[in-house]
Amino acid sequence: MNSSNDVPVKKVEAISERNAYLKSKELEELKALEKVRRYLLQKGYSPKTIKTYINHIKRYVLYSTDVFSIDTANGYIVELLEEKKCSHAYCNQAINAIKLYIKINSNVREDQFLKLLRPKKERKLPKVMSQQEVKRLFDVTTNIKHKTALMLAYSCGLRISEVISMTLNDIDTDRMLVVIRQGKGRKDRISTLSAKMHKQLVDYYQVYRPKHFIFENTNRDRGLSERTLQKVFHASAEKADIHKYVTFHSLRHSFATHLLDSGVDIRYIQELLGHSSTKTTEIYTHVSTASLQKIINPLDRLD
């Protein structure tokens, strides 16, 4: 017959075994994540993309008890769609991350990945501001650093990550060009430096005297954070009475759309934006109003 003293001992042993199992499982997951990180690094993915993939995988691992199951992966995507109301683009990105995770860390056959069901790609129009709204946005932004950052994003069609990583050496005043180094897809490109933008940069430089990054953080050791610029944009959009939903990226969308409205060839816009194909740039033809304004609405033809 077991002594009552044996019960606490057995409980301690069980807890100890459980903790050892959990620690072993955690180490296994960390090793699996590290394999993915090293793979993406060797493939030349940007730190931001690697972080996105890793975060997708971490969320999936928390959901899953069998991380290398195609059925489990499909169940996770259904949860993202039905319960969390995630966009199709978000779910497809999660699938890419999960597929890579399973592929690198398991013996699942390649043909099994055909059973990973992808939601149909959504077609969403870019969120574009009118030229009047862009002007109001700039007018209400009183901080010269913030205003210059917003103006540069619009003037050159920059992504927020490109704005914060822009350095003094990227501004070529002799040729009136802006060099965007290692943008999305690890590609360099150039954009035009407008006379108005040049003057704004000169005025800004006289005030802040940046040393390396054009828009330095408080410690002057790196560029402003994306979060800071997003907050600046939303605060200015509210002050400018822009009631539709727009984001910092809307400055890039507006740049492309306004160029198209003014008659600039789509191939030039493609180069300025750094798109690999005009098919990506063609989305702006659906929000350009230049051609639509020439159409006489049938209602207006009625007497």
Short mmCIF file of C-alpha atoms in Angstrom, two decimals:
data_model
loop_
_atom_site.label_atom_id
_atom_site.label_comp_id
_atom_site.label_asym_id
_atom_site.label_seq_id
_atom_site.Cartn_x
_atom_site.Cartn_y
_atom_site.Cartn_z
CA MET A 1 0.00 0.00 0.00
CA ASN A 2 1.35 3.44 -0.95
CA SER A 3 2.16 5.88 1.77
CA SER A 4 0.33 9.21 1.75
CA ASN A 5 3.78 10.81 1.63
CA ASP A 6 4.26 9.33 -1.83
CA VAL A 7 1.45 11.47 -3.32
CA PRO A 8 3.24 14.85 -3.09
CA VAL A 9 6.42 13.25 -4.40
CA LYS A 10 4.57 11.85 -7.42
CA LYS A 11 2.97 15.22 -8.05
CA VAL A 12 6.35 16.93 -7.97
CA GLU A 13 7.78 14.32 -10.33
CA ALA A 14 4.81 14.78 -12.70
CA ILE A 15 5.21 18.55 -12.67
CA SER A 16 8.94 18.19 -13.23
CA GLU A 17 8.37 15.85 -16.19
CA ARG A 18 5.76 18.22 -17.60
CA ASN A 19 8.11 21.19 -17.30
CA ALA A 20 10.91 19.23 -18.94
CA TYR A 21 8.58 18.29 -21.79
CA LEU A 22 7.44 21.89 -22.29
CA LYS A 23 11.03 23.14 -22.24
CA SER A 24 12.04 20.50 -24.77
CA LYS A 25 9.08 21.45 -26.98
CA GLU A 26 9.94 25.15 -26.70
CA LEU A 27 13.56 24.50 -27.70
CA GLU A 28 12.36 22.41 -30.63
CA GLU A 29 10.10 25.24 -31.81
CA LEU A 30 12.91 27.78 -31.44
CA LYS A 31 15.20 25.60 -33.57
CA ALA A 32 12.46 25.25 -36.19
CA LEU A 33 11.96 29.04 -36.27
CA GLU A 34 15.70 29.59 -36.55
CA LYS A 35 15.82 27.31 -39.60
CA VAL A 36 13.16 29.46 -41.26
CA ARG A 37 14.93 32.69 -40.31
CA ARG A 38 18.26 31.49 -41.72
CA TYR A 39 16.58 30.28 -44.91
CA LEU A 40 14.90 33.65 -45.51
CA LEU A 41 18.13 35.48 -44.68
CA GLN A 42 20.08 33.43 -47.20
CA LYS A 43 17.39 34.03 -49.81
CA GLY A 44 17.90 37.78 -49.38
CA TYR A 45 14.57 38.68 -47.76
CA SER A 46 14.45 42.00 -45.92
CA PRO A 47 14.50 42.08 -42.08
CA LYS A 48 10.92 43.38 -42.14
CA THR A 49 9.69 40.45 -44.27
CA ILE A 50 11.57 37.94 -42.10
CA LYS A 51 9.96 39.41 -38.97
CA THR A 52 6.52 39.20 -40.59
CA TYR A 53 7.00 35.54 -41.54
CA ILE A 54 8.29 34.60 -38.08
CA ASN A 55 5.35 36.33 -36.38
CA HIS A 56 2.89 34.46 -38.62
CA ILE A 57 4.54 31.17 -37.69
CA LYS A 58 4.53 31.98 -33.96
CA ARG A 59 0.79 32.68 -34.06
CA TYR A 60 0.22 29.42 -35.94
CA VAL A 61 2.29 27.40 -33.46
CA LEU A 62 0.23 28.79 -30.56
CA TYR A 63 -2.93 27.64 -32.36
CA SER A 64 -1.68 24.23 -33.40
CA THR A 65 -1.05 21.01 -31.51
CA ASP A 66 0.24 19.34 -34.67
CA VAL A 67 2.25 22.01 -36.47
CA PHE A 68 3.14 19.83 -39.44
CA SER A 69 -0.42 18.90 -40.43
CA ILE A 70 -1.99 20.28 -43.61
CA ASP A 71 -5.47 19.83 -42.09
CA THR A 72 -4.42 21.86 -39.04
CA ALA A 73 -3.07 24.60 -41.29
CA ASN A 74 -6.35 24.75 -43.24
CA GLY A 75 -8.28 24.92 -39.95
CA TYR A 76 -6.12 27.84 -38.83
CA ILE A 77 -6.82 29.80 -42.03
CA VAL A 78 -10.57 29.22 -41.63
CA GLU A 79 -10.31 30.66 -38.10
CA LEU A 80 -8.46 33.73 -39.42
CA LEU A 81 -11.20 34.30 -41.99
CA GLU A 82 -14.30 33.51 -39.93
CA GLU A 83 -13.46 34.51 -36.39
CA LYS A 84 -10.73 37.11 -36.72
CA LYS A 85 -12.06 38.61 -39.98
CA CYS A 86 -8.57 38.86 -41.46
CA SER A 87 -8.17 39.99 -45.07
CA HIS A 88 -7.50 37.49 -47.83
CA ALA A 89 -4.10 39.10 -48.39
CA TYR A 90 -3.20 38.56 -44.71
CA CYS A 91 -4.31 34.91 -44.88
CA ASN A 92 -2.34 34.25 -48.05
CA GLN A 93 0.76 35.72 -46.42
CA ALA A 94 0.15 33.46 -43.40
CA ILE A 95 -0.13 30.46 -45.75
CA ASN A 96 3.21 31.33 -47.34
CA ALA A 97 4.85 31.44 -43.90
CA ILE A 98 3.20 28.22 -42.67
CA LYS A 99 4.03 26.38 -45.88
CA LEU A 100 7.69 27.36 -45.57
CA TYR A 101 7.71 26.34 -41.90
CA ILE A 102 6.24 22.91 -42.64
CA LYS A 103 8.44 22.40 -45.71
CA ILE A 104 11.70 23.15 -43.86
CA ASN A 105 10.92 21.27 -40.66
CA SER A 106 9.01 18.17 -41.73
CA ASN A 107 8.86 15.33 -44.25
CA VAL A 108 5.55 16.47 -45.74
CA ARG A 109 5.62 15.77 -49.49
CA GLU A 110 5.52 18.69 -51.93
CA ASP A 111 2.25 17.49 -53.49
CA GLN A 112 0.57 17.68 -50.07
CA PHE A 113 0.87 21.46 -50.16
CA LEU A 114 -1.74 21.49 -52.93
CA LYS A 115 -4.22 20.74 -50.15
CA LEU A 116 -3.45 24.09 -48.50
CA LEU A 117 -6.49 26.08 -49.60
CA ARG A 118 -5.93 29.74 -50.44
CA PRO A 119 -8.69 32.36 -50.25
CA LYS A 120 -9.37 34.12 -53.54
CA LYS A 121 -7.26 37.23 -53.99
CA GLU A 122 -9.22 40.37 -53.21
CA ARG A 123 -9.21 43.32 -55.55
CA LYS A 124 -9.16 46.48 -53.49
CA LEU A 125 -8.71 49.94 -54.90
CA PRO A 126 -5.88 52.13 -53.54
CA LYS A 127 -6.89 54.72 -50.95
CA VAL A 128 -6.22 58.00 -52.74
CA MET A 129 -6.47 61.62 -51.63
CA SER A 130 -7.33 64.50 -53.92
CA GLN A 131 -4.69 67.14 -54.60
CA GLN A 132 -6.69 69.56 -52.44
CA GLU A 133 -6.64 67.08 -49.55
CA VAL A 134 -2.88 66.56 -49.91
CA LYS A 135 -2.34 70.32 -49.82
CA ARG A 136 -4.51 70.67 -46.70
CA LEU A 137 -2.55 67.84 -45.09
CA PHE A 138 0.72 69.70 -45.61
CA ASP A 139 -0.75 73.06 -44.55
CA VAL A 140 -1.90 71.79 -41.14
CA THR A 141 1.40 70.02 -40.37
CA THR A 142 3.32 72.72 -38.49
CA ASN A 143 6.37 70.71 -37.40
CA ILE A 144 8.88 71.22 -40.23
CA LYS A 145 10.44 67.75 -39.83
CA HIS A 146 7.06 66.02 -40.04
CA LYS A 147 5.89 68.22 -42.88
CA THR A 148 9.06 67.57 -44.89
CA ALA A 149 8.70 63.80 -44.38
CA LEU A 150 5.10 63.86 -45.62
CA MET A 151 6.04 66.05 -48.60
CA LEU A 152 8.96 63.81 -49.57
CA ALA A 153 6.75 60.70 -49.45
CA TYR A 154 4.22 62.33 -51.78
CA SER A 155 6.75 64.05 -54.03
CA CYS A 156 8.66 60.83 -54.75
CA GLY A 157 6.02 58.15 -54.21
CA LEU A 158 7.89 56.64 -51.26
CA ARG A 159 6.90 53.84 -48.91
CA ILE A 160 7.13 54.72 -45.21
CA SER A 161 10.15 52.41 -44.79
CA GLU A 162 11.92 54.30 -47.60
CA VAL A 163 11.27 57.66 -45.96
CA ILE A 164 12.77 56.68 -42.61
CA SER A 165 15.84 55.06 -44.19
CA MET A 166 16.56 58.00 -46.54
CA THR A 167 20.01 59.57 -45.97
CA LEU A 168 21.58 62.88 -46.96
CA ASN A 169 23.63 61.09 -49.63
CA ASP A 170 20.42 59.96 -51.32
CA ILE A 171 19.54 63.51 -52.34
CA ASP A 172 21.35 64.46 -55.58
CA THR A 173 20.85 68.21 -55.94
CA ASP A 174 23.14 68.47 -58.97
CA ARG A 175 20.90 66.22 -61.06
CA MET A 176 17.76 67.01 -59.02
CA LEU A 177 17.18 63.35 -58.25
CA VAL A 178 16.32 61.28 -55.20
CA VAL A 179 17.92 57.83 -54.97
CA ILE A 180 15.83 55.18 -53.23
CA ARG A 181 18.23 52.45 -52.15
CA GLN A 182 17.19 48.84 -51.61
CA GLY A 183 13.46 49.43 -51.63
CA LYS A 184 10.94 46.60 -51.64
CA GLY A 185 12.40 43.57 -53.41
CA ARG A 186 15.97 44.78 -52.72
CA LYS A 187 15.79 47.16 -55.69
CA ASP A 188 17.36 50.60 -56.14
CA ARG A 189 15.48 53.23 -58.12
CA ILE A 190 15.46 56.98 -58.69
CA SER A 191 12.78 59.63 -58.53
CA THR A 192 12.69 63.28 -59.44
CA LEU A 193 13.48 66.03 -56.93
CA SER A 194 11.05 68.86 -57.48
CA ALA A 195 12.16 72.47 -57.03
CA LYS A 196 9.59 72.94 -54.25
CA MET A 197 10.80 69.79 -52.48
CA HIS A 198 14.41 70.95 -52.80
CA LYS A 199 13.57 74.26 -51.13
CA GLN A 200 11.67 72.46 -48.36
CA LEU A 201 14.65 70.17 -47.70
CA VAL A 202 17.03 73.15 -47.55
CA ASP A 203 14.75 74.97 -45.07
CA TYR A 204 14.43 71.82 -42.99
CA TYR A 205 18.21 71.23 -42.99
CA GLN A 206 18.83 74.75 -41.68
CA VAL A 207 16.69 73.96 -38.64
CA TYR A 208 17.63 70.35 -37.77
CA ARG A 209 21.09 69.82 -39.32
CA PRO A 210 20.75 66.02 -39.66
CA LYS A 211 24.05 64.11 -39.81
CA HIS A 212 23.18 60.93 -41.73
CA PHE A 213 19.50 60.02 -41.86
CA ILE A 214 17.39 62.88 -43.16
CA PHE A 215 14.72 62.35 -40.51
CA GLU A 216 16.59 61.38 -37.36
CA ASN A 217 15.03 60.12 -34.14
CA THR A 218 15.53 61.89 -30.81
CA ASN A 219 18.87 60.17 -30.19
CA ARG A 220 20.02 60.98 -33.75
CA ASP A 221 21.31 57.42 -34.19
CA ARG A 222 18.68 56.20 -36.67
CA GLY A 223 15.68 57.35 -38.65
CA LEU A 224 12.24 58.05 -37.22
CA SER A 225 10.12 54.98 -36.50
CA GLU A 226 7.28 53.95 -38.79
CA ARG A 227 4.92 54.25 -35.84
CA THR A 228 5.91 57.89 -35.32
CA LEU A 229 5.25 58.82 -38.94
CA GLN A 230 1.95 56.95 -38.98
CA LYS A 231 0.84 58.91 -35.90
CA VAL A 232 1.94 62.17 -37.50
CA PHE A 233 0.00 61.35 -40.67
CA HIS A 234 -3.23 60.44 -38.88
CA ALA A 235 -3.06 63.52 -36.65
CA SER A 236 -2.59 65.77 -39.69
CA ALA A 237 -5.34 63.99 -41.66
CA GLU A 238 -7.75 64.64 -38.79
CA LYS A 239 -6.76 68.32 -38.62
CA ALA A 240 -7.16 68.61 -42.39
CA ASP A 241 -10.74 67.26 -42.17
CA ILE A 242 -9.98 64.26 -44.35
CA HIS A 243 -12.83 62.00 -43.28
CA LYS A 244 -12.24 58.99 -45.52
CA TYR A 245 -9.92 56.26 -44.28
CA VAL A 246 -6.36 56.94 -45.49
CA THR A 247 -2.91 55.91 -44.28
CA PHE A 248 0.65 57.12 -44.79
CA HIS A 249 0.82 54.80 -47.82
CA SER A 250 -1.99 56.85 -49.37
CA LEU A 251 0.63 59.51 -50.15
CA ARG A 252 2.33 57.02 -52.49
CA HIS A 253 -1.01 56.01 -54.02
CA SER A 254 -1.93 59.67 -54.49
CA PHE A 255 1.43 60.43 -56.14
CA ALA A 256 0.87 57.69 -58.73
CA THR A 257 -2.77 58.58 -59.36
CA HIS A 258 -2.11 62.30 -59.74
CA LEU A 259 0.69 61.59 -62.24
CA LEU A 260 -1.68 59.39 -64.23
CA ASP A 261 -4.37 62.10 -64.08
CA SER A 262 -1.88 64.62 -65.51
CA GLY A 263 -1.13 62.38 -68.50
CA VAL A 264 2.18 60.78 -67.49
CA ASP A 265 2.76 57.46 -69.27
CA ILE A 266 2.11 54.47 -67.01
CA ARG A 267 5.53 53.01 -67.87
CA TYR A 268 7.26 56.03 -66.31
CA ILE A 269 5.04 55.76 -63.24
CA GLN A 270 6.00 52.08 -63.01
CA GLU A 271 9.69 53.04 -62.91
CA LEU A 272 9.14 55.78 -60.34
CA LEU A 273 7.26 53.39 -58.05
CA GLY A 274 9.74 50.55 -58.56
CA HIS A 275 7.15 48.05 -59.81
CA SER A 276 8.49 45.02 -61.69
CA SER A 277 5.53 44.99 -64.06
CA THR A 278 3.02 47.50 -65.40
CA LYS A 279 0.31 45.07 -64.29
CA THR A 280 0.94 46.19 -60.70
CA THR A 281 0.85 49.85 -61.71
CA GLU A 282 -2.36 49.42 -63.72
CA ILE A 283 -4.38 49.36 -60.48
CA TYR A 284 -4.15 53.18 -60.54
CA THR A 285 -6.09 53.33 -63.80
CA HIS A 286 -9.12 52.26 -61.76
CA VAL A 287 -8.91 55.31 -59.47
CA SER A 288 -7.67 57.90 -61.97
CA THR A 289 -10.42 60.43 -62.69
CA ALA A 290 -8.94 62.09 -65.79
CA SER A 291 -10.81 59.89 -68.27
CA LEU A 292 -13.96 59.62 -66.15
CA GLN A 293 -14.32 63.40 -66.04
CA LYS A 294 -14.61 63.46 -69.83
CA ILE A 295 -17.62 61.16 -69.72
CA ILE A 296 -21.00 62.85 -69.76
CA ASN A 297 -23.30 61.07 -67.36
CA PRO A 298 -26.53 59.92 -69.08
CA LEU A 299 -28.53 61.61 -66.33
CA ASP A 300 -27.06 64.97 -67.37
CA ARG A 301 -28.25 64.40 -70.94
CA LEU A 302 -31.87 64.30 -69.88
CA ASP A 303 -33.87 67.45 -70.54
#
